[in-house]
mmCIF file of C-alpha atoms in Angstrom:
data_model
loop_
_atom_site.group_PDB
_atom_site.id
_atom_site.type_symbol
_atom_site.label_atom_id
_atom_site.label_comp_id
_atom_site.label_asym_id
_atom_site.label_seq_id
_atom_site.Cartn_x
_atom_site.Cartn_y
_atom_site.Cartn_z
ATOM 1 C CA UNK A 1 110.512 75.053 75.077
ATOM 2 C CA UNK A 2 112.897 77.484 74.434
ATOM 3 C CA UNK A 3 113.531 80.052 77.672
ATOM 4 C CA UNK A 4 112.565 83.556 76.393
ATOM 5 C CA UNK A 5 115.241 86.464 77.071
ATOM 6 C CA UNK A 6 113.919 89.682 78.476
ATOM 7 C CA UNK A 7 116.034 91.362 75.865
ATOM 8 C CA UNK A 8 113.055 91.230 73.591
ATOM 9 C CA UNK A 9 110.732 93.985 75.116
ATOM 10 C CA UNK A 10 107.856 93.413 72.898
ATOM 11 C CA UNK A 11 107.185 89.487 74.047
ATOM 12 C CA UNK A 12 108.924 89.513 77.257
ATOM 13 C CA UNK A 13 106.152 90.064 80.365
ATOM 14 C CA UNK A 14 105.629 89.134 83.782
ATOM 15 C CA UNK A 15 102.024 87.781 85.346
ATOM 16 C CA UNK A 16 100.736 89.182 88.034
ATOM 17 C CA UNK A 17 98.804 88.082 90.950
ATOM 18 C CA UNK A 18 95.769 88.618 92.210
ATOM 19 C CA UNK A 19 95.260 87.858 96.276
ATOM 20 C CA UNK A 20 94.992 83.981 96.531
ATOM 21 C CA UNK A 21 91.709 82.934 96.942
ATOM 22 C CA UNK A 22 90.377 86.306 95.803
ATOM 23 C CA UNK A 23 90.957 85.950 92.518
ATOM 24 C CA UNK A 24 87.307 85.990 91.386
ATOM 25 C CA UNK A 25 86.383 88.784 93.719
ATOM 26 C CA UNK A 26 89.091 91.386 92.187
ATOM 27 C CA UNK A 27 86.526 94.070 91.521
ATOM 28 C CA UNK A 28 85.753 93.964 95.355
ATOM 29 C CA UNK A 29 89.507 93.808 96.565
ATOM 30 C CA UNK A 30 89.769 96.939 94.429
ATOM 31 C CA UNK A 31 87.378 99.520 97.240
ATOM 32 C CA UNK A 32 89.298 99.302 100.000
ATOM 33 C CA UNK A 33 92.846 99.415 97.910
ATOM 34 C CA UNK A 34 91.242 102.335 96.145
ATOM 35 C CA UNK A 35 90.113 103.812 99.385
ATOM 36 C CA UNK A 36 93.683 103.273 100.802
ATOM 37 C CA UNK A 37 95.033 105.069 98.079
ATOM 38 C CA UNK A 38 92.269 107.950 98.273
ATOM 39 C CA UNK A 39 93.431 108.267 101.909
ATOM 40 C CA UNK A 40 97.055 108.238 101.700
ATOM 41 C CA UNK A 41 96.688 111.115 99.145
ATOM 42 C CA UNK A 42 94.857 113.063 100.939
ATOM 43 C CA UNK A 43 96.589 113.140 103.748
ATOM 44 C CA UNK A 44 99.991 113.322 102.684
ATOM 45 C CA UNK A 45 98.963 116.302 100.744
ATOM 46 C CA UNK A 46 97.123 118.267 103.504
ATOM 47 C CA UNK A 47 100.547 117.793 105.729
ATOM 48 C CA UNK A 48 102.402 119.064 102.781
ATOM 49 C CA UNK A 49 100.147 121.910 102.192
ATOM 50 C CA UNK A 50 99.917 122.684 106.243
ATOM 51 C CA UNK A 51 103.694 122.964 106.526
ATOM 52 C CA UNK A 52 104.406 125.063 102.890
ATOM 53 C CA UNK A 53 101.618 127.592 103.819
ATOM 54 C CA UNK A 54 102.398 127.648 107.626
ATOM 55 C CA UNK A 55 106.139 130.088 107.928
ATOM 56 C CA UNK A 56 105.731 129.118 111.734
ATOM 57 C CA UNK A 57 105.991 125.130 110.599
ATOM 58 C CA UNK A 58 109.186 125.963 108.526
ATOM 59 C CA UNK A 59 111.404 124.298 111.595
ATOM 60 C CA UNK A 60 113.354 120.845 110.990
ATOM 61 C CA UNK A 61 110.849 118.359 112.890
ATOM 62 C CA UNK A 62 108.321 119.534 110.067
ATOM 63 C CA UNK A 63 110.691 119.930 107.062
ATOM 64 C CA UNK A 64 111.573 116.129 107.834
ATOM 65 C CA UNK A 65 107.773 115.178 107.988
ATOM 66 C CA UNK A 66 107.293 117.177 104.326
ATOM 67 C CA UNK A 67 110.081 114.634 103.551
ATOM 68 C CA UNK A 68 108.401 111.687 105.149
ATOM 69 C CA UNK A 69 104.824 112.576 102.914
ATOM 70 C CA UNK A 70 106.482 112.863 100.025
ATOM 71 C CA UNK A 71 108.018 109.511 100.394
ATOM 72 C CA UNK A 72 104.988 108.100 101.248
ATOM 73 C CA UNK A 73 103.362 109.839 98.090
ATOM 74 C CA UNK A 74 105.807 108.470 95.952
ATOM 75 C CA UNK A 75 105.928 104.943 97.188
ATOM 76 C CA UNK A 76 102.264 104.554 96.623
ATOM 77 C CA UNK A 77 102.538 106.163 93.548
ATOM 78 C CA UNK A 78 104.803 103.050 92.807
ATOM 79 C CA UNK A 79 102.483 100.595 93.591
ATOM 80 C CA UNK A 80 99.238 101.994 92.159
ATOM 81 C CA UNK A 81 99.557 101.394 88.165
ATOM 82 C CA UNK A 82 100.197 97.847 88.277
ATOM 83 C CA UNK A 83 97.328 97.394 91.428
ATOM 84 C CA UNK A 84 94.749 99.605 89.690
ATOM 85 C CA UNK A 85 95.526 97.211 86.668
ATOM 86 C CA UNK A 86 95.194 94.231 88.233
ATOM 87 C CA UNK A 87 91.931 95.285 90.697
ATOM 88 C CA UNK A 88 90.070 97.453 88.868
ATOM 89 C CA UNK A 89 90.810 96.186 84.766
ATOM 90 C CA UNK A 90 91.530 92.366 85.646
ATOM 91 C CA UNK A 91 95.132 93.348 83.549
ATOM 92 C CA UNK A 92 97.946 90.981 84.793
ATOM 93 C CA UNK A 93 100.285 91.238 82.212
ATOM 94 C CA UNK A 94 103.404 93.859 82.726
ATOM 95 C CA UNK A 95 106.281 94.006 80.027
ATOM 96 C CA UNK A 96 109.678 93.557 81.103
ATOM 97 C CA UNK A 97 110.913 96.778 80.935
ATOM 98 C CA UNK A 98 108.062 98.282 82.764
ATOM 99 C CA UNK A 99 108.364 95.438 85.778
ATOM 100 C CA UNK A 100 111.671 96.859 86.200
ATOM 101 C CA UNK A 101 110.985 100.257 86.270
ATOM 102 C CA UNK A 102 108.418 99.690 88.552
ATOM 103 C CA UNK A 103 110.735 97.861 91.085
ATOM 104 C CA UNK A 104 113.699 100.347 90.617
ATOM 105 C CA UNK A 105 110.784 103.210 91.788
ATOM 106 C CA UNK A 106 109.184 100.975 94.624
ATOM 107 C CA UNK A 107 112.519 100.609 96.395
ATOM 108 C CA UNK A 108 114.039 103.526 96.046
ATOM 109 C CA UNK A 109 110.977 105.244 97.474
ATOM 110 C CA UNK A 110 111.166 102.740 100.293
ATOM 111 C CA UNK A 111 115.105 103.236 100.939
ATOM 112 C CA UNK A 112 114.157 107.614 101.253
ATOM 113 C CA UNK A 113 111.378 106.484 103.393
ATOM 114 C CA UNK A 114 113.863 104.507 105.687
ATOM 115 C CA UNK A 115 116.319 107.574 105.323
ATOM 116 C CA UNK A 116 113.550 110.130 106.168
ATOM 117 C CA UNK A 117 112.580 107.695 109.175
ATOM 118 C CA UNK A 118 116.404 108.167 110.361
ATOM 119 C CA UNK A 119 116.865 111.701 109.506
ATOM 120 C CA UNK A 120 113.837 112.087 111.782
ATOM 121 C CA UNK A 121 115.564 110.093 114.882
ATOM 122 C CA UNK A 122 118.574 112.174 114.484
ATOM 123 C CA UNK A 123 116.281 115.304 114.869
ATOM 124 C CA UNK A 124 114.600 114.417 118.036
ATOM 125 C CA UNK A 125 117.902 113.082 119.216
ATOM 126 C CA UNK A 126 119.648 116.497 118.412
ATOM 127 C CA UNK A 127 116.861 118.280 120.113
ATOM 128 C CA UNK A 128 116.777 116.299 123.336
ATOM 129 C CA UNK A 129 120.254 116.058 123.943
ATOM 130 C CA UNK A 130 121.420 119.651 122.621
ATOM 131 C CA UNK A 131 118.362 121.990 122.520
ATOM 132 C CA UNK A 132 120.392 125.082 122.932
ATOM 133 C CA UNK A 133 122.090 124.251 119.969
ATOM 134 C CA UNK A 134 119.467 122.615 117.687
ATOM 135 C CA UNK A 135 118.837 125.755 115.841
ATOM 136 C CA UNK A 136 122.576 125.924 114.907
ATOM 137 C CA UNK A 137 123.211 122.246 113.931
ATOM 138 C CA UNK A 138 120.432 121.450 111.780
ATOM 139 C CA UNK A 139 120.072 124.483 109.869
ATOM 140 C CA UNK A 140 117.601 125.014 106.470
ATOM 141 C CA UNK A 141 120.698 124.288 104.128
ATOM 142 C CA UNK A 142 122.106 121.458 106.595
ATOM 143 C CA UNK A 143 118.394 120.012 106.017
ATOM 144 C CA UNK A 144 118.166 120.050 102.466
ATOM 145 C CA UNK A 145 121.317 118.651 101.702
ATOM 146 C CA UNK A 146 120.200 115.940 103.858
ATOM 147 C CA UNK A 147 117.347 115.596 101.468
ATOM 148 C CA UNK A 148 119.554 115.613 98.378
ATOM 149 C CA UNK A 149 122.086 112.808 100.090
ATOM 150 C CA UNK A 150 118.530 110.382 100.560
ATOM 151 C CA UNK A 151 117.310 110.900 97.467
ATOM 152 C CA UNK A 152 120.630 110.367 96.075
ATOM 153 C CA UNK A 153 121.927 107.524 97.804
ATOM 154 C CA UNK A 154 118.607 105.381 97.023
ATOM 155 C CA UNK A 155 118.152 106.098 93.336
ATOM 156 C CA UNK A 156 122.427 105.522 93.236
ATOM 157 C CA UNK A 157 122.162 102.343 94.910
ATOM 158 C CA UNK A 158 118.931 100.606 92.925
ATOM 159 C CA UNK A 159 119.459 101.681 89.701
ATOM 160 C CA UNK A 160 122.257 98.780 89.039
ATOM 161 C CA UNK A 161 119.475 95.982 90.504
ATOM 162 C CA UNK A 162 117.466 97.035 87.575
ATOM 163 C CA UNK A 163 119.700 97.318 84.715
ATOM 164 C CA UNK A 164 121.468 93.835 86.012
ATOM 165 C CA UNK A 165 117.856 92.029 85.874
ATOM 166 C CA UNK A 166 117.988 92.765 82.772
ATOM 167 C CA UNK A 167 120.838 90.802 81.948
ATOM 168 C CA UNK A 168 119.278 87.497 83.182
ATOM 169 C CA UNK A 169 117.014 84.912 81.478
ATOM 170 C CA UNK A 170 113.841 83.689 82.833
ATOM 171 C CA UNK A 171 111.610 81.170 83.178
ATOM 172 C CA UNK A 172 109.289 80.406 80.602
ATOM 173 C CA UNK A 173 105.941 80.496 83.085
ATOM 174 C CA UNK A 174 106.845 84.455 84.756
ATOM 175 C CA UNK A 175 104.133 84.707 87.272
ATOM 176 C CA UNK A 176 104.887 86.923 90.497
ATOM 177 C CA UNK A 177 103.559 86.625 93.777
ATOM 178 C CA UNK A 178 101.932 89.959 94.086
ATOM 179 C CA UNK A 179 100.081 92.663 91.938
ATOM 180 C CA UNK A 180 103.510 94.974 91.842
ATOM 181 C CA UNK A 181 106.889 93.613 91.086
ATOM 182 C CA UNK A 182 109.734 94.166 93.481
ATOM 183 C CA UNK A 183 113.081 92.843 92.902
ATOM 184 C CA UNK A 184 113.589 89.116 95.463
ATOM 185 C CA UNK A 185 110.302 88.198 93.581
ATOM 186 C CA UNK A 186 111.455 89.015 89.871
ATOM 187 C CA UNK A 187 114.705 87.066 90.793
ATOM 188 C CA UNK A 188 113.531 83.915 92.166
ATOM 189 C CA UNK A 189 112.241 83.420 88.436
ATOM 190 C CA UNK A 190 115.327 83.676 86.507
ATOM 191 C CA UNK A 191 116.904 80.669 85.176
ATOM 192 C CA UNK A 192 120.384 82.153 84.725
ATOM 193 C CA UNK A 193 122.550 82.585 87.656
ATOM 194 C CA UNK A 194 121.645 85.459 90.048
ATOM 195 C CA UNK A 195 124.585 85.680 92.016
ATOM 196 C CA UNK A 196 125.591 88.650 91.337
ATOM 197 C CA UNK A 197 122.235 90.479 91.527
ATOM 198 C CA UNK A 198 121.501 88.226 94.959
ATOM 199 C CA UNK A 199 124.701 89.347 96.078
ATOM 200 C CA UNK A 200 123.956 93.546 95.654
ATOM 201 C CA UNK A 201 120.808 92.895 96.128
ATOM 202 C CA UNK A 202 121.492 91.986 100.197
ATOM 203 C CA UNK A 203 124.780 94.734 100.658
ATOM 204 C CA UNK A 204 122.067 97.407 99.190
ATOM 205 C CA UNK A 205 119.619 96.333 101.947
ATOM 206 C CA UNK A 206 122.281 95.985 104.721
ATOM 207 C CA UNK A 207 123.687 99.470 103.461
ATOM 208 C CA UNK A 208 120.446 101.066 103.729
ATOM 209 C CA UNK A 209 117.221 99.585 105.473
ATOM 210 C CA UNK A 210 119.454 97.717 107.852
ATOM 211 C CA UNK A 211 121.964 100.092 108.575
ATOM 212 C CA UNK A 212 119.059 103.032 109.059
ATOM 213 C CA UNK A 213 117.809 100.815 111.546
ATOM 214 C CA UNK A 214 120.757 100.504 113.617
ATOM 215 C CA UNK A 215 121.233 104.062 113.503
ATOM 216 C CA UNK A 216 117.313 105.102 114.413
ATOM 217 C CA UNK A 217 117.942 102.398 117.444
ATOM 218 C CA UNK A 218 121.283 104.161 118.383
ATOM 219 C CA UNK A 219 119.690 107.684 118.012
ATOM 220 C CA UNK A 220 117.079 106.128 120.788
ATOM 221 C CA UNK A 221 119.421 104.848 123.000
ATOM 222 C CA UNK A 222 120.886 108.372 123.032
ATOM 223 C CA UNK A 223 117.860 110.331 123.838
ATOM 224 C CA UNK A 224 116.692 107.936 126.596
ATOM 225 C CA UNK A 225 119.968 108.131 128.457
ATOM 226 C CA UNK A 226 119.285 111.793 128.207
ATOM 227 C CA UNK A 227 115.962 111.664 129.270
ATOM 228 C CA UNK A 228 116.442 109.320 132.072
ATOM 229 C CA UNK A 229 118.807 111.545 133.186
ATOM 230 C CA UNK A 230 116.667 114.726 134.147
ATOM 231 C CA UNK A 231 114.782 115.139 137.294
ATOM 232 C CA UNK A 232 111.260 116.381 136.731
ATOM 233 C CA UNK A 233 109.294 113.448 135.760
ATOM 234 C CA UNK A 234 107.128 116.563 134.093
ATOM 235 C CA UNK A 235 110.095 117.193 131.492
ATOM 236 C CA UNK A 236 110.838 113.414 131.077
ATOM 237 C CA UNK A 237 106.988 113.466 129.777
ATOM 238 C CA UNK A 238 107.017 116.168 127.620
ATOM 239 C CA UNK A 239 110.824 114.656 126.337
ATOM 240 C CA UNK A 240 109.251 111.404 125.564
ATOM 241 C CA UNK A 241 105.922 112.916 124.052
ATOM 242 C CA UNK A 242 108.212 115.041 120.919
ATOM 243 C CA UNK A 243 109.542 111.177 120.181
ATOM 244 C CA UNK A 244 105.407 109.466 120.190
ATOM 245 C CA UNK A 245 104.911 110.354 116.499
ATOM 246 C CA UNK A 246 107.951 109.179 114.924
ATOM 247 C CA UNK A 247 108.281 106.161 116.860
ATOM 248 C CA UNK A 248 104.612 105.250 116.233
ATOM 249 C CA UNK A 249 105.801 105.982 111.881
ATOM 250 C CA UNK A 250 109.102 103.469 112.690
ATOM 251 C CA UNK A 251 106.649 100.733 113.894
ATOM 252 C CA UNK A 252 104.662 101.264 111.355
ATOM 253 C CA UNK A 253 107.789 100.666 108.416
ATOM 254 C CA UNK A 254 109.647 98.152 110.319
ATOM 255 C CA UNK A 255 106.825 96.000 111.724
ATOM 256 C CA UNK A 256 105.427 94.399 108.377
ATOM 257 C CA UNK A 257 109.241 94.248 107.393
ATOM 258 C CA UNK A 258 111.315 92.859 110.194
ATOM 259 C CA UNK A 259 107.977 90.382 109.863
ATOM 260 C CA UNK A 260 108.576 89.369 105.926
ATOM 261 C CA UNK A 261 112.058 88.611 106.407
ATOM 262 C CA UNK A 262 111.119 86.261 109.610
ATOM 263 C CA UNK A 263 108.706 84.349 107.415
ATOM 264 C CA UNK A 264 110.614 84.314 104.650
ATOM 265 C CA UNK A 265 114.003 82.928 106.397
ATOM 266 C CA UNK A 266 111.972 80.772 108.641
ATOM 267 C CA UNK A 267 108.759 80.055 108.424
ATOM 268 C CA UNK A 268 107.766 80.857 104.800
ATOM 269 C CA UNK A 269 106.694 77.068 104.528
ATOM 270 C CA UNK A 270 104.644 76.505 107.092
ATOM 271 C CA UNK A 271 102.161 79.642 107.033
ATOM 272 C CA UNK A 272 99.542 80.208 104.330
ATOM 273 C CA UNK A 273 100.541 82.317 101.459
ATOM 274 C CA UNK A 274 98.210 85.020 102.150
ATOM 275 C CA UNK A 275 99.946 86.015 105.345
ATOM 276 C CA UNK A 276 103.022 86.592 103.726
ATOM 277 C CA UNK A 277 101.375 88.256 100.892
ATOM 278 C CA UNK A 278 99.292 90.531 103.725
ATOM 279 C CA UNK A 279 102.203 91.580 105.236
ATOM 280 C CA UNK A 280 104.413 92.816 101.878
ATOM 281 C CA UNK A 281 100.605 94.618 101.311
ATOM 282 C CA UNK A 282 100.589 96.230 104.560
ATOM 283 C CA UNK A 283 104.333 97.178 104.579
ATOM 284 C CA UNK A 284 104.105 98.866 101.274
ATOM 285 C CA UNK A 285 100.546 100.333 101.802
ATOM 286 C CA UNK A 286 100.039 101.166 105.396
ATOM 287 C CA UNK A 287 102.469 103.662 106.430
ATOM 288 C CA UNK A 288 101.661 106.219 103.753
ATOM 289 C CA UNK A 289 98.169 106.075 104.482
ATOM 290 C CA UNK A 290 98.749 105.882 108.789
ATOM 291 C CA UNK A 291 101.186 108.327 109.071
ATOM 292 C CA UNK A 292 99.493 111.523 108.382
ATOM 293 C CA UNK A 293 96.765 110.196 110.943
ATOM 294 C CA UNK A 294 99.477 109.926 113.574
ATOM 295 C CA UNK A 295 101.014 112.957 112.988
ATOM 296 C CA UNK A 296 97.669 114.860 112.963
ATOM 297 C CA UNK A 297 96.449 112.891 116.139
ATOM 298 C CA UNK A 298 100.059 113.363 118.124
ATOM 299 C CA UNK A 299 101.087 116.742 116.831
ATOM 300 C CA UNK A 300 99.119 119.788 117.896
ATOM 301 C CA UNK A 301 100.228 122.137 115.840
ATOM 302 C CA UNK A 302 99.182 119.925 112.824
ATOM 303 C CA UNK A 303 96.083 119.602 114.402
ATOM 304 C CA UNK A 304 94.885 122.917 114.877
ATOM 305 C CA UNK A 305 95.552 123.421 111.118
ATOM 306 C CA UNK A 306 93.320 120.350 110.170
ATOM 307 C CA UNK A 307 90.175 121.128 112.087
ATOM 308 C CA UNK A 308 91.190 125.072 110.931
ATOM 309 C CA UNK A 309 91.014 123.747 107.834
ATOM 310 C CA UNK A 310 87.709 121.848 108.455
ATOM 311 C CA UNK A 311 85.717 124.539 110.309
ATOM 312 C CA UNK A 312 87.433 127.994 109.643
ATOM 313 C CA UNK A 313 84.545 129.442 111.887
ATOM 314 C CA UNK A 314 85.247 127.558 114.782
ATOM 315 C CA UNK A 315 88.964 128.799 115.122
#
């Protein structure tokens, strides 16, 4: 059988999957993805909406979490065609072209989400360490080039892994491992060589979800040297409470991450497939819905404008 080249957009797809040993039960799978989705929108919306329509909220902690929802908006934007398709219509099939497109958007949004995440650590580190200053340093134009260097970097750095997929051949039988296509699981199904792309592929991660990490840890060691450091155990509280949110919305993105690249270096064998699959679901669908919750729980300000929003009498 002759191996088909993903040149030809109009015969070239991808298959993809359903959750194994769900398959029949699709329809069912599809309420709580849907609900998921219904929740991440809504929240990442009303944060959005809260800090636009609140001047008093126009401070860097809360331009960064704007930043942060509209990642989060945009990576499940990424995910939802090809899910809804699969769920809701029973459609598996995804051209080529569309597959990639689909990848190039799912990891960029991650990469901002990661850069968001660190832009975030450097904030709280900045205002624990010089809070006489913070006003000064991160300033509204310092902020959104910040915002234009994220977006930047990420769509710079994964728009080559998509146009170089399309350079390789595949394998006659193209079925995925999930309902959305990201790029190690397009690749492990060419059947040309994919050292190049294997090659980028890992310096774009290392350059940008690895290095972020380092950073957001470095950023941490900073502010609790600083923190340790002062006397009132009162102030060392309130220090340590400005960092709960964000370092409850790093768990969150890391977590299912630092996880899938355990199991897939290690134990990837040994476990059932569903694990790994539940853990690439929760990294990718998770934070954008849990974040807004721990911001609104952790962050009063947020809070009074949700239950303001809720019951305008009672405020």
């Amino acid at each position: 059988m002759a191996i088909p080249s993903n040149n030809n957009g109009s015969s070239f797809f991808f298959i993809l999957m359903d959750l194994p040993g769900l398959e029949a039960a699709h329809c069912w799978t599809a309420i709580p993805v849907c609900s998921i989705y219904v929740l991440s929108l809504l929240g990442n919306i009303t944060i959005m909406y809260i800090i636009k329509s609140v001047p008093s909220l126009h401070t860097p902690m809360y331009l960064f979490l704007s930043m942060l929802s509209m990642a989060d908006l945009g990576l499940s934007a990424s995910t939802l065609p090809s899910m809804a398709a699969v769920f809701l219509l029973g459609q598996r099939k995804v051209g080529a072209a569309t597959c990639f497109t689909q990848l190039f958007f799912i990891h960029t949004f991650s990469v901002i989400e990661s850069a968001v995440l660190l832009a975030m650590a450097f904030d709280r580190c900045v205002a624990i360490r010089e809070p006489l200053r913070y006003a000064t340093i991160l300033t509204s134009k310092r902020i959104g080039a910040i915002g234009l260097a994220i977006m930047t970097r990420s769509a710079a750095l994964h728009l080559p892994l998509a146009v170089l997929l399309g350079r390789l051949q595949f394998q006659p039988v193209n079925a995925l491992s999930h309902s959305y296509c990201v790029h190690p699981d397009v690749l492990r199904l060419a059947s040309s060589s994919t050292l190049v792309n294997s090659g980028f592929g890992l310096f774009v991660m290392l350059f940008t979800l690895g290095m972020d990490a380092i950073l957001i840890l470095l950023s941490y060691v900073l502010i609790l040297k600083t923190v340790l450091s002062i006397a009132s155990n009162a102030e060392r509280l309130k220090a340590f409470n400005t960092c709960t949110s964000h370092v409850c919305a790093v768990l969150l993105f890391y977590t299912p991450l630092v996880s899938l690249s355990m199991i897939h270096r290690f134990g990837k064998k040994k476990l059932p497939a569903q694990v790994y699959m539940l853990l690439s679901y929760l990294h990718f669908l998770i934070p954008p819905m849990l974040n807004p919750i721990v911001y609104s729980v952790k962050t009063k300000e947020i809070q009074v404008r949700i239950l303001k929003i809720l019951h305008p009498k009672m405020l």
